[in-house]
PDB file of C-alpha atoms in Angstrom:
ATOM      1  CA  MET A 600     -40.839   0.032 134.232  1.00 67.00           C
ATOM      2  CA  GLU A 601     -40.788   3.239 132.227  1.00 91.00           C
ATOM      3  CA  ASN A 602     -39.127   2.920 128.822  1.00 94.00           C
ATOM      4  CA  ILE A 603     -36.666   5.341 127.230  1.00 95.00           C
ATOM      5  CA  LEU A 604     -36.861   3.520 123.866  1.00 96.00           C
ATOM      6  CA  GLU A 605     -39.770   1.746 122.194  1.00 96.00           C
ATOM      7  CA  VAL A 606     -39.477   0.051 118.790  1.00 96.00           C
ATOM      8  CA  HIS A 607     -42.781  -1.251 117.499  1.00 96.00           C
ATOM      9  CA  GLN A 608     -43.447  -3.364 114.380  1.00 96.00           C
ATOM     10  CA  LEU A 609     -40.479  -1.863 112.509  1.00 95.00           C
ATOM     11  CA  SER A 610     -40.053  -3.089 108.923  1.00 94.00           C
ATOM     12  CA  LYS A 611     -37.510  -2.057 106.304  1.00 92.00           C
ATOM     13  CA  HIS A 612     -36.581  -3.163 102.778  1.00 91.00           C
ATOM     14  CA  PHE A 613     -33.426  -2.433 100.841  1.00 90.00           C
ATOM     15  CA  GLY A 614     -34.610  -3.014  97.311  1.00 89.00           C
ATOM     16  CA  LYS A 615     -36.186  -6.473  97.261  1.00 88.00           C
ATOM     17  CA  LYS A 616     -34.413  -7.612 100.425  1.00 90.00           C
ATOM     18  CA  GLN A 617     -36.332  -7.352 103.681  1.00 91.00           C
ATOM     19  CA  ALA A 618     -33.792  -6.152 106.239  1.00 92.00           C
ATOM     20  CA  LEU A 619     -36.203  -5.789 109.181  1.00 93.00           C
ATOM     21  CA  ASN A 620     -39.510  -7.549 109.724  1.00 93.00           C
ATOM     22  CA  ASN A 621     -41.886  -6.336 112.465  1.00 94.00           C
ATOM     23  CA  VAL A 622     -39.070  -5.641 114.935  1.00 95.00           C
ATOM     24  CA  ASP A 623     -40.506  -5.050 118.396  1.00 95.00           C
ATOM     25  CA  PHE A 624     -38.590  -4.352 121.643  1.00 96.00           C
ATOM     26  CA  THR A 625     -38.075  -1.829 124.431  1.00 95.00           C
ATOM     27  CA  VAL A 626     -35.243  -0.398 126.531  1.00 95.00           C
ATOM     28  CA  GLY A 627     -36.131   0.619 130.074  1.00 93.00           C
ATOM     29  CA  LYS A 628     -34.713   3.730 131.715  1.00 92.00           C
ATOM     30  CA  GLY A 629     -31.377   3.009 133.379  1.00 91.00           C
ATOM     31  CA  ARG A 630     -31.129  -0.427 131.739  1.00 92.00           C
ATOM     32  CA  ILE A 631     -28.244  -1.873 129.723  1.00 93.00           C
ATOM     33  CA  VAL A 632     -29.689  -3.949 126.874  1.00 95.00           C
ATOM     34  CA  GLY A 633     -27.657  -6.080 124.488  1.00 94.00           C
ATOM     35  CA  LEU A 634     -28.696  -6.432 120.844  1.00 94.00           C
ATOM     36  CA  ILE A 635     -27.287  -9.769 119.687  1.00 89.00           C
ATOM     37  CA  GLY A 636     -27.523 -12.181 116.798  1.00 87.00           C
ATOM     38  CA  PRO A 637     -25.549 -13.611 113.856  1.00 85.00           C
ATOM     39  CA  ASN A 638     -23.664 -11.416 111.397  1.00 85.00           C
ATOM     40  CA  GLY A 639     -26.094  -9.805 108.975  1.00 86.00           C
ATOM     41  CA  ALA A 640     -29.074 -10.297 111.277  1.00 87.00           C
ATOM     42  CA  GLY A 641     -29.998  -6.604 111.176  1.00 90.00           C
ATOM     43  CA  LYS A 642     -28.469  -5.205 114.377  1.00 92.00           C
ATOM     44  CA  THR A 643     -26.722  -2.191 112.823  1.00 93.00           C
ATOM     45  CA  THR A 644     -29.751  -1.513 110.617  1.00 93.00           C
ATOM     46  CA  ILE A 645     -31.941  -1.293 113.718  1.00 94.00           C
ATOM     47  CA  MET A 646     -29.533   1.113 115.400  1.00 95.00           C
ATOM     48  CA  LYS A 647     -29.372   3.336 112.333  1.00 93.00           C
ATOM     49  CA  ALA A 648     -33.175   3.374 112.119  1.00 93.00           C
ATOM     50  CA  ILE A 649     -33.383   4.466 115.770  1.00 94.00           C
ATOM     51  CA  LEU A 650     -31.025   7.331 114.931  1.00 93.00           C
ATOM     52  CA  GLY A 651     -33.246   8.466 112.052  1.00 91.00           C
ATOM     53  CA  LEU A 652     -30.623   7.739 109.396  1.00 90.00           C
ATOM     54  CA  PHE A 653     -33.102   6.308 106.892  1.00 87.00           C
ATOM     55  CA  SER A 654     -36.824   5.916 106.326  1.00 87.00           C
ATOM     56  CA  TYR A 655     -38.765   2.734 107.018  1.00 89.00           C
ATOM     57  CA  GLU A 656     -41.975   1.439 105.474  1.00 89.00           C
ATOM     58  CA  LYS A 657     -43.800   0.386 108.604  1.00 91.00           C
ATOM     59  CA  GLY A 658     -43.667   0.710 112.366  1.00 93.00           C
ATOM     60  CA  GLN A 659     -42.831   3.301 114.984  1.00 94.00           C
ATOM     61  CA  ILE A 660     -39.805   4.336 117.026  1.00 95.00           C
ATOM     62  CA  LYS A 661     -40.203   6.418 120.176  1.00 94.00           C
ATOM     63  CA  ILE A 662     -37.511   7.899 122.414  1.00 95.00           C
ATOM     64  CA  ASP A 663     -38.887   9.067 125.756  1.00 93.00           C
ATOM     65  CA  ASN A 664     -42.336   8.845 124.169  1.00 92.00           C
ATOM     66  CA  HIS A 665     -41.407  11.133 121.246  1.00 93.00           C
ATOM     67  CA  PRO A 666     -41.456   9.714 117.683  1.00 92.00           C
ATOM     68  CA  VAL A 667     -38.242   9.399 115.681  1.00 90.00           C
ATOM     69  CA  SER A 668     -38.027   9.123 111.915  1.00 85.00           C
ATOM     70  CA  GLU A 669     -35.904  10.351 109.046  1.00 83.00           C
ATOM     71  CA  ALA A 670     -37.853  13.625 109.153  1.00 83.00           C
ATOM     72  CA  SER A 671     -38.284  13.911 112.944  1.00 82.00           C
ATOM     73  CA  HIS A 672     -35.075  14.201 114.973  1.00 85.00           C
ATOM     74  CA  GLN A 673     -35.993  16.293 118.011  1.00 88.00           C
ATOM     75  CA  ALA A 674     -35.859  13.368 120.453  1.00 89.00           C
ATOM     76  CA  LEU A 675     -32.303  12.525 119.330  1.00 91.00           C
ATOM     77  CA  ALA A 676     -31.021  15.453 121.391  1.00 91.00           C
ATOM     78  CA  LYS A 677     -31.204  12.986 124.299  1.00 91.00           C
ATOM     79  CA  VAL A 678     -29.164  10.316 122.476  1.00 95.00           C
ATOM     80  CA  GLY A 679     -25.438   9.635 122.121  1.00 95.00           C
ATOM     81  CA  ALA A 680     -24.199   7.063 119.627  1.00 95.00           C
ATOM     82  CA  LEU A 681     -21.248   5.268 118.095  1.00 94.00           C
ATOM     83  CA  ILE A 682     -22.197   3.288 115.003  1.00 92.00           C
ATOM     84  CA  GLU A 683     -19.571   1.253 113.150  1.00 81.00           C
ATOM     85  CA  TYR A 684     -16.538   3.604 113.088  1.00 80.00           C
ATOM     86  CA  PRO A 685     -16.078   6.920 114.940  1.00 83.00           C
ATOM     87  CA  ALA A 686     -16.107  10.033 112.747  1.00 84.00           C
ATOM     88  CA  ILE A 687     -12.691  11.536 113.555  1.00 91.00           C
ATOM     89  CA  TYR A 688     -10.783  14.416 111.954  1.00 94.00           C
ATOM     90  CA  PRO A 689      -7.120  13.319 111.682  1.00 93.00           C
ATOM     91  CA  TYR A 690      -5.581  16.761 112.234  1.00 95.00           C
ATOM     92  CA  LEU A 691      -7.589  17.602 115.365  1.00 96.00           C
ATOM     93  CA  THR A 692      -6.548  16.402 118.811  1.00 97.00           C
ATOM     94  CA  GLY A 693      -8.821  14.253 120.907  1.00 96.00           C
ATOM     95  CA  LEU A 694      -9.435  17.255 123.133  1.00 97.00           C
ATOM     96  CA  ASP A 695     -10.392  19.347 120.082  1.00 96.00           C
ATOM     97  CA  HIS A 696     -13.002  16.740 119.154  1.00 96.00           C
ATOM     98  CA  LEU A 697     -14.558  16.808 122.615  1.00 96.00           C
ATOM     99  CA  LYS A 698     -14.596  20.616 122.747  1.00 95.00           C
ATOM    100  CA  LEU A 699     -16.166  20.759 119.283  1.00 94.00           C
ATOM    101  CA  ASN A 700     -18.979  18.392 120.265  1.00 93.00           C
ATOM    102  CA  ALA A 701     -19.642  19.386 123.880  1.00 94.00           C
ATOM    103  CA  THR A 702     -22.728  21.536 124.441  1.00 90.00           C
ATOM    104  CA  GLY A 703     -24.474  23.014 127.442  1.00 87.00           C
ATOM    105  CA  ASP A 704     -23.029  24.092 130.769  1.00 88.00           C
ATOM    106  CA  ALA A 705     -19.729  23.172 132.448  1.00 89.00           C
ATOM    107  CA  THR A 706     -18.256  21.646 129.294  1.00 92.00           C
ATOM    108  CA  THR A 707     -14.652  21.940 130.523  1.00 94.00           C
ATOM    109  CA  GLU A 708     -15.436  20.083 133.749  1.00 95.00           C
ATOM    110  CA  ARG A 709     -17.375  17.389 131.894  1.00 94.00           C
ATOM    111  CA  ILE A 710     -14.576  16.897 129.385  1.00 96.00           C
ATOM    112  CA  ASP A 711     -11.928  16.630 132.106  1.00 96.00           C
ATOM    113  CA  GLN A 712     -14.016  14.117 134.041  1.00 94.00           C
ATOM    114  CA  LEU A 713     -14.739  11.952 131.006  1.00 94.00           C
ATOM    115  CA  VAL A 714     -11.098  11.964 129.832  1.00 95.00           C
ATOM    116  CA  LYS A 715     -10.101  10.769 133.299  1.00 95.00           C
ATOM    117  CA  GLN A 716     -12.825   8.106 133.404  1.00 93.00           C
ATOM    118  CA  MET A 717     -11.831   6.799 129.969  1.00 93.00           C
ATOM    119  CA  LYS A 718      -8.121   6.991 130.905  1.00 94.00           C
ATOM    120  CA  MET A 719      -7.239   9.080 127.852  1.00 96.00           C
ATOM    121  CA  GLU A 720      -4.989  11.625 129.606  1.00 96.00           C
ATOM    122  CA  SER A 721      -1.734  10.429 128.024  1.00 96.00           C
ATOM    123  CA  TYR A 722      -2.846  11.082 124.428  1.00 96.00           C
ATOM    124  CA  ILE A 723      -5.833  13.424 124.543  1.00 97.00           C
ATOM    125  CA  ASN A 724      -3.682  16.368 123.322  1.00 97.00           C
ATOM    126  CA  ARG A 725      -2.189  14.408 120.406  1.00 96.00           C
ATOM    127  CA  LYS A 726      -3.568  14.636 116.872  1.00 97.00           C
ATOM    128  CA  ALA A 727      -6.003  11.850 116.096  1.00 95.00           C
ATOM    129  CA  LYS A 728      -4.050  10.791 112.988  1.00 94.00           C
ATOM    130  CA  ASN A 729      -1.518   9.271 115.388  1.00 94.00           C
ATOM    131  CA  TYR A 730      -4.094   7.316 117.381  1.00 95.00           C
ATOM    132  CA  SER A 731      -4.239   3.529 117.416  1.00 94.00           C
ATOM    133  CA  LEU A 732      -7.503   1.735 116.661  1.00 92.00           C
ATOM    134  CA  GLY A 733      -8.205   1.399 120.380  1.00 93.00           C
ATOM    135  CA  MET A 734      -7.522   5.103 121.026  1.00 94.00           C
ATOM    136  CA  LYS A 735      -9.891   6.096 118.210  1.00 95.00           C
ATOM    137  CA  GLN A 736     -12.534   3.759 119.591  1.00 94.00           C
ATOM    138  CA  LYS A 737     -12.277   5.274 123.073  1.00 95.00           C
ATOM    139  CA  LEU A 738     -12.524   8.767 121.604  1.00 96.00           C
ATOM    140  CA  GLY A 739     -15.643   7.740 119.657  1.00 95.00           C
ATOM    141  CA  ILE A 740     -17.232   6.392 122.845  1.00 95.00           C
ATOM    142  CA  ALA A 741     -16.271   9.569 124.720  1.00 96.00           C
ATOM    143  CA  LEU A 742     -17.977  11.630 121.997  1.00 96.00           C
ATOM    144  CA  ALA A 743     -21.129   9.546 122.466  1.00 96.00           C
ATOM    145  CA  LEU A 744     -21.082  10.218 126.212  1.00 96.00           C
ATOM    146  CA  ILE A 745     -19.891  13.831 126.381  1.00 95.00           C
ATOM    147  CA  ASN A 746     -23.301  15.529 126.484  1.00 94.00           C
ATOM    148  CA  GLN A 747     -24.698  13.260 129.216  1.00 93.00           C
ATOM    149  CA  PRO A 748     -27.374  11.638 127.016  1.00 95.00           C
ATOM    150  CA  GLU A 749     -30.315   9.736 128.449  1.00 96.00           C
ATOM    151  CA  LEU A 750     -29.855   6.932 125.883  1.00 97.00           C
ATOM    152  CA  VAL A 751     -26.528   5.725 124.453  1.00 97.00           C
ATOM    153  CA  ILE A 752     -26.371   3.443 121.397  1.00 97.00           C
ATOM    154  CA  LEU A 753     -23.063   1.625 120.875  1.00 96.00           C
ATOM    155  CA  ASP A 754     -22.284  -0.680 117.952  1.00 94.00           C
ATOM    156  CA  GLU A 755     -19.316  -2.989 118.695  1.00 92.00           C
ATOM    157  CA  PRO A 756     -17.828  -0.655 121.348  1.00 93.00           C
ATOM    158  CA  MET A 757     -15.119  -3.162 122.375  1.00 91.00           C
ATOM    159  CA  ASN A 758     -13.658  -3.180 118.856  1.00 89.00           C
ATOM    160  CA  GLY A 759      -9.888  -2.600 119.082  1.00 88.00           C
ATOM    161  CA  LEU A 760      -9.814  -2.387 122.881  1.00 91.00           C
ATOM    162  CA  ASP A 761      -7.293  -4.371 124.925  1.00 91.00           C
ATOM    163  CA  PRO A 762      -8.468  -6.232 128.081  1.00 90.00           C
ATOM    164  CA  GLN A 763      -7.721  -3.309 130.413  1.00 91.00           C
ATOM    165  CA  ALA A 764      -9.475  -0.778 128.176  1.00 91.00           C
ATOM    166  CA  THR A 765     -12.443  -3.150 127.887  1.00 91.00           C
ATOM    167  CA  LYS A 766     -12.721  -3.328 131.678  1.00 90.00           C
ATOM    168  CA  ASP A 767     -12.396   0.456 131.950  1.00 90.00           C
ATOM    169  CA  LEU A 768     -15.224   0.882 129.426  1.00 92.00           C
ATOM    170  CA  ARG A 769     -17.350  -1.599 131.332  1.00 90.00           C
ATOM    171  CA  ASP A 770     -16.842   0.387 134.543  1.00 90.00           C
ATOM    172  CA  VAL A 771     -17.821   3.649 132.824  1.00 92.00           C
ATOM    173  CA  ILE A 772     -20.978   2.148 131.297  1.00 92.00           C
ATOM    174  CA  MET A 773     -22.085   0.530 134.541  1.00 90.00           C
ATOM    175  CA  SER A 774     -21.429   3.727 136.482  1.00 89.00           C
ATOM    176  CA  GLN A 775     -23.490   5.807 134.054  1.00 90.00           C
ATOM    177  CA  ALA A 776     -26.294   3.238 134.002  1.00 90.00           C
ATOM    178  CA  ALA A 777     -26.413   3.353 137.809  1.00 88.00           C
ATOM    179  CA  ALA A 778     -26.909   7.128 137.484  1.00 88.00           C
ATOM    180  CA  GLY A 779     -29.883   6.595 135.135  1.00 90.00           C
ATOM    181  CA  THR A 780     -28.409   6.470 131.616  1.00 94.00           C
ATOM    182  CA  SER A 781     -29.812   3.760 129.336  1.00 95.00           C
ATOM    183  CA  PHE A 782     -27.674   1.769 126.893  1.00 97.00           C
ATOM    184  CA  LEU A 783     -28.383  -0.302 123.791  1.00 97.00           C
ATOM    185  CA  ILE A 784     -25.197  -2.194 122.906  1.00 96.00           C
ATOM    186  CA  SER A 785     -24.408  -4.538 120.045  1.00 93.00           C
ATOM    187  CA  SER A 786     -21.295  -6.709 120.299  1.00 87.00           C
ATOM    188  CA  HIS A 787     -20.066 -10.047 118.985  1.00 86.00           C
ATOM    189  CA  ILE A 788     -17.896 -10.450 122.118  1.00 83.00           C
ATOM    190  CA  LEU A 789     -20.652 -12.156 124.100  1.00 82.00           C
ATOM    191  CA  SER A 790     -18.458 -13.018 127.087  1.00 81.00           C
ATOM    192  CA  GLU A 791     -17.832  -9.297 127.673  1.00 84.00           C
ATOM    193  CA  LEU A 792     -21.379  -8.241 126.828  1.00 84.00           C
ATOM    194  CA  GLU A 793     -22.727 -10.681 129.403  1.00 82.00           C
ATOM    195  CA  LYS A 794     -20.795  -8.839 132.131  1.00 84.00           C
ATOM    196  CA  LEU A 795     -22.581  -5.610 131.202  1.00 87.00           C
ATOM    197  CA  VAL A 796     -26.159  -6.163 130.153  1.00 88.00           C
ATOM    198  CA  SER A 797     -29.223  -6.795 132.261  1.00 86.00           C
ATOM    199  CA  GLU A 798     -31.200  -8.157 129.326  1.00 91.00           C
ATOM    200  CA  VAL A 799     -30.837  -8.974 125.637  1.00 91.00           C
ATOM    201  CA  VAL A 800     -32.790  -8.647 122.424  1.00 93.00           C
ATOM    202  CA  ILE A 801     -31.985 -11.534 120.080  1.00 90.00           C
ATOM    203  CA  ILE A 802     -32.417 -10.863 116.375  1.00 92.00           C
ATOM    204  CA  ASP A 803     -32.047 -13.160 113.381  1.00 89.00           C
ATOM    205  CA  HIS A 804     -32.902 -12.558 109.727  1.00 89.00           C
ATOM    206  CA  GLY A 805     -34.290  -9.139 110.590  1.00 91.00           C
ATOM    207  CA  GLU A 806     -36.739 -10.424 113.208  1.00 92.00           C
ATOM    208  CA  VAL A 807     -36.683 -10.277 116.996  1.00 92.00           C
ATOM    209  CA  ILE A 808     -36.620 -13.865 118.229  1.00 89.00           C
ATOM    210  CA  LYS A 809     -36.634 -13.103 121.932  1.00 86.00           C
ATOM    211  CA  GLN A 810     -36.237 -10.343 124.524  1.00 89.00           C
ATOM    212  CA  ALA A 811     -35.319 -11.634 127.966  1.00 83.00           C
ATOM    213  CA  THR A 812     -33.227 -10.956 131.034  1.00 82.00           C
ATOM    214  CA  ILE A 813     -29.842 -12.633 131.333  1.00 75.00           C
ATOM    215  CA  ALA A 814     -31.072 -14.561 134.366  1.00 68.00           C
ATOM    216  CA  ASN A 815     -33.998 -16.025 132.428  1.00 71.00           C
ATOM    217  CA  LEU A 816     -31.826 -16.973 129.460  1.00 69.00           C
ATOM    218  CA  ASN A 817     -29.225 -18.721 131.569  1.00 57.00           C
ATOM    219  CA  HIS A 818     -31.816 -20.846 133.366  1.00 53.00           C
ATOM    220  CA  GLN A 819     -32.752 -22.695 130.204  1.00 54.00           C
ATOM    221  CA  GLU A 820     -31.986 -26.379 130.395  1.00 52.00           C
ATOM    222  CA  ASN A 821     -29.487 -26.861 127.595  1.00 61.00           C
ATOM    223  CA  ASP A 822     -26.388 -28.964 127.270  1.00 66.00           C
ATOM    224  CA  PHE A 823     -24.389 -27.729 124.298  1.00 76.00           C
ATOM    225  CA  ILE A 824     -21.277 -29.435 122.958  1.00 82.00           C
ATOM    226  CA  MET A 825     -18.901 -28.001 120.370  1.00 84.00           C
ATOM    227  CA  LEU A 826     -16.813 -30.255 118.138  1.00 87.00           C
ATOM    228  CA  LYS A 827     -13.923 -29.598 115.796  1.00 88.00           C
ATOM    229  CA  THR A 828     -13.443 -32.243 113.117  1.00 89.00           C
ATOM    230  CA  SER A 829     -11.347 -32.992 110.065  1.00 90.00           C
ATOM    231  CA  ASP A 830     -14.308 -32.144 107.814  1.00 90.00           C
ATOM    232  CA  ASP A 831     -17.082 -30.118 109.473  1.00 89.00           C
ATOM    233  CA  ALA A 832     -19.271 -29.997 106.362  1.00 89.00           C
ATOM    234  CA  ALA A 833     -19.228 -33.771 105.933  1.00 91.00           C
ATOM    235  CA  ALA A 834     -19.735 -34.216 109.679  1.00 90.00           C
ATOM    236  CA  ARG A 835     -22.786 -31.963 109.611  1.00 90.00           C
ATOM    237  CA  THR A 836     -24.282 -34.011 106.772  1.00 92.00           C
ATOM    238  CA  SER A 837     -23.587 -37.331 108.517  1.00 92.00           C
ATOM    239  CA  LEU A 838     -25.161 -36.134 111.758  1.00 91.00           C
ATOM    240  CA  ALA A 839     -28.225 -34.807 109.950  1.00 90.00           C
ATOM    241  CA  GLN A 840     -28.764 -38.291 108.517  1.00 92.00           C
ATOM    242  CA  VAL A 841     -29.204 -39.666 112.044  1.00 91.00           C
ATOM    243  CA  GLY A 842     -31.459 -36.794 113.113  1.00 90.00           C
ATOM    244  CA  ILE A 843     -28.913 -34.577 114.890  1.00 89.00           C
ATOM    245  CA  THR A 844     -29.107 -30.915 113.911  1.00 86.00           C
ATOM    246  CA  THR A 845     -26.038 -28.707 114.358  1.00 86.00           C
ATOM    247  CA  ALA A 846     -26.011 -24.923 114.715  1.00 77.00           C
ATOM    248  CA  GLU A 847     -24.292 -22.741 112.136  1.00 67.00           C
ATOM    249  CA  ALA A 848     -21.147 -21.790 114.073  1.00 67.00           C
ATOM    250  CA  PRO A 849     -17.396 -22.359 113.859  1.00 70.00           C
ATOM    251  CA  GLY A 850     -17.045 -26.096 114.245  1.00 79.00           C
ATOM    252  CA  LEU A 851     -20.112 -28.171 115.067  1.00 85.00           C
ATOM    253  CA  VAL A 852     -22.453 -27.264 117.935  1.00 84.00           C
ATOM    254  CA  PHE A 853     -25.314 -29.499 119.014  1.00 82.00           C
ATOM    255  CA  ASN A 854     -27.677 -29.710 121.964  1.00 78.00           C
ATOM    256  CA  GLN A 855     -27.179 -32.982 123.802  1.00 77.00           C
ATOM    257  CA  THR A 856     -30.494 -34.714 124.522  1.00 78.00           C
ATOM    258  CA  PRO A 857     -31.490 -38.327 125.308  1.00 78.00           C
ATOM    259  CA  SER A 858     -31.831 -38.954 121.548  1.00 82.00           C
ATOM    260  CA  ALA A 859     -28.784 -36.897 120.503  1.00 83.00           C
ATOM    261  CA  THR A 860     -25.959 -37.943 122.780  1.00 84.00           C
ATOM    262  CA  LEU A 861     -22.241 -37.319 122.483  1.00 83.00           C
ATOM    263  CA  ALA A 862     -21.752 -41.095 122.248  1.00 81.00           C
ATOM    264  CA  LEU A 863     -24.034 -41.255 119.189  1.00 88.00           C
ATOM    265  CA  VAL A 864     -22.246 -38.299 117.601  1.00 89.00           C
ATOM    266  CA  ILE A 865     -18.824 -39.910 118.074  1.00 86.00           C
ATOM    267  CA  LYS A 866     -20.069 -43.252 116.776  1.00 85.00           C
ATOM    268  CA  THR A 867     -21.587 -41.591 113.687  1.00 91.00           C
ATOM    269  CA  LEU A 868     -18.449 -39.609 112.867  1.00 90.00           C
ATOM    270  CA  VAL A 869     -16.111 -42.551 113.387  1.00 86.00           C
ATOM    271  CA  LYS A 870     -18.296 -44.636 111.072  1.00 89.00           C
ATOM    272  CA  ALA A 871     -18.071 -41.839 108.466  1.00 92.00           C
ATOM    273  CA  ASP A 872     -14.267 -41.866 108.808  1.00 91.00           C
ATOM    274  CA  ILE A 873     -14.224 -38.276 110.157  1.00 90.00           C
ATOM    275  CA  ASP A 874     -11.592 -37.435 112.771  1.00 89.00           C
ATOM    276  CA  ILE A 875     -12.589 -35.524 115.934  1.00 87.00           C
ATOM    277  CA  TYR A 876      -9.953 -32.986 116.964  1.00 86.00           C
ATOM    278  CA  ASP A 877     -11.605 -31.341 119.966  1.00 85.00           C
ATOM    279  CA  VAL A 878     -14.687 -31.596 122.183  1.00 81.00           C
ATOM    280  CA  VAL A 879     -15.752 -28.636 124.339  1.00 77.00           C
ATOM    281  CA  HIS A 880     -18.730 -28.595 126.680  1.00 65.00           C
ATOM    282  CA  GLN A 881     -20.520 -25.231 126.554  1.00 63.00           C
ATOM    283  CA  GLY A 882     -21.552 -23.844 129.923  1.00 54.00           C
ATOM    284  CA  GLU A 883     -24.802 -22.030 130.607  1.00 55.00           C
ATOM    285  CA  ASP A 884     -23.656 -18.615 129.412  1.00 61.00           C
ATOM    286  CA  LEU A 885     -24.926 -16.030 126.951  1.00 65.00           C
ATOM    287  CA  GLU A 886     -23.227 -17.734 124.021  1.00 64.00           C
ATOM    288  CA  ALA A 887     -24.817 -21.087 124.835  1.00 63.00           C
ATOM    289  CA  SER A 888     -28.225 -19.489 125.293  1.00 66.00           C
ATOM    290  CA  LEU A 889     -27.947 -17.682 121.952  1.00 67.00           C
ATOM    291  CA  LEU A 890     -26.931 -20.882 120.179  1.00 64.00           C
ATOM    292  CA  SER A 891     -29.856 -22.687 121.783  1.00 65.00           C
ATOM    293  CA  ILE A 892     -32.420 -20.139 120.660  1.00 67.00           C
ATOM    294  CA  LEU A 893     -31.059 -19.956 117.105  1.00 66.00           C
ATOM    295  CA  HIS A 894     -30.838 -23.768 117.025  1.00 61.00           C
ATOM    296  CA  ASN A 895     -34.484 -24.158 118.084  1.00 64.00           C
ATOM    297  CA  GLU A 896     -35.611 -21.465 115.652  1.00 62.00           C
ATOM    298  CA  LYS A 897     -33.915 -23.347 112.802  1.00 56.00           C
ATOM    299  CA  LYS A 898     -35.627 -26.595 113.794  1.00 52.00           C
ATOM    300  CA  GLU A 899     -39.055 -24.919 113.866  1.00 55.00           C
ATOM    301  CA  ALA A 900     -38.602 -23.118 110.535  1.00 53.00           C
TER     302      ALA A 900
END
């Protein structure tokens, strides 16, 4: 498959802290790729590097086989992006923003079509200072899409969107991907991301742990169980003493194996006088797969 984006051996320090370490992944043309990992793993830093927003010490970024760096931006003409928060002028209308940013031919037709697709008709002529968080987010996404880019980079695009707006966004992204547009999307809402992406790049501590299709991830043989207890910190310590490692997540998450069973966990916690408030079996979904990979990485470290 031909790639629209190639990131090779990318490394970056902020002072003494290594933010990225030999990051290596690709995005194929017409593919929707999720960039996932814990908070602070380096996802936004990677996206900013792709957009040439800062220099990096080592590695290479190519968009459609053209290099991108802080001093070389030509390939970014093919890219649309929303990173963190949309840059919006409060006293301009949504329509003003789109007109200001639209380039090329048939801008009026493209704007009208995108406003309709994003279902922004009811407020597009209002000043942006009166927009809700969700309205601003949709406008930011529309600005990323308005010039029909070949690659779209979206950082937490579902932020502030209600369920209907989230579905509408999903429909727009999937429609554009079917027409050949590529997407790199970071989101902590894994249940929604899973409905969109064809593959994921998993990053932790500034390193790519795995790049795989959703189908391959979800065929891993894992049986994850999440517990909520009266004292998660004490529970984690007690379980570690009997050889059961828990992932760093809200509550306690562990992979049930023949030597680490739910029965043993309950017995250990009862003996430690720790109450169990809830037990939830994690299905084979993107969240469970991510927890599994991070869990195994921690064990091997």
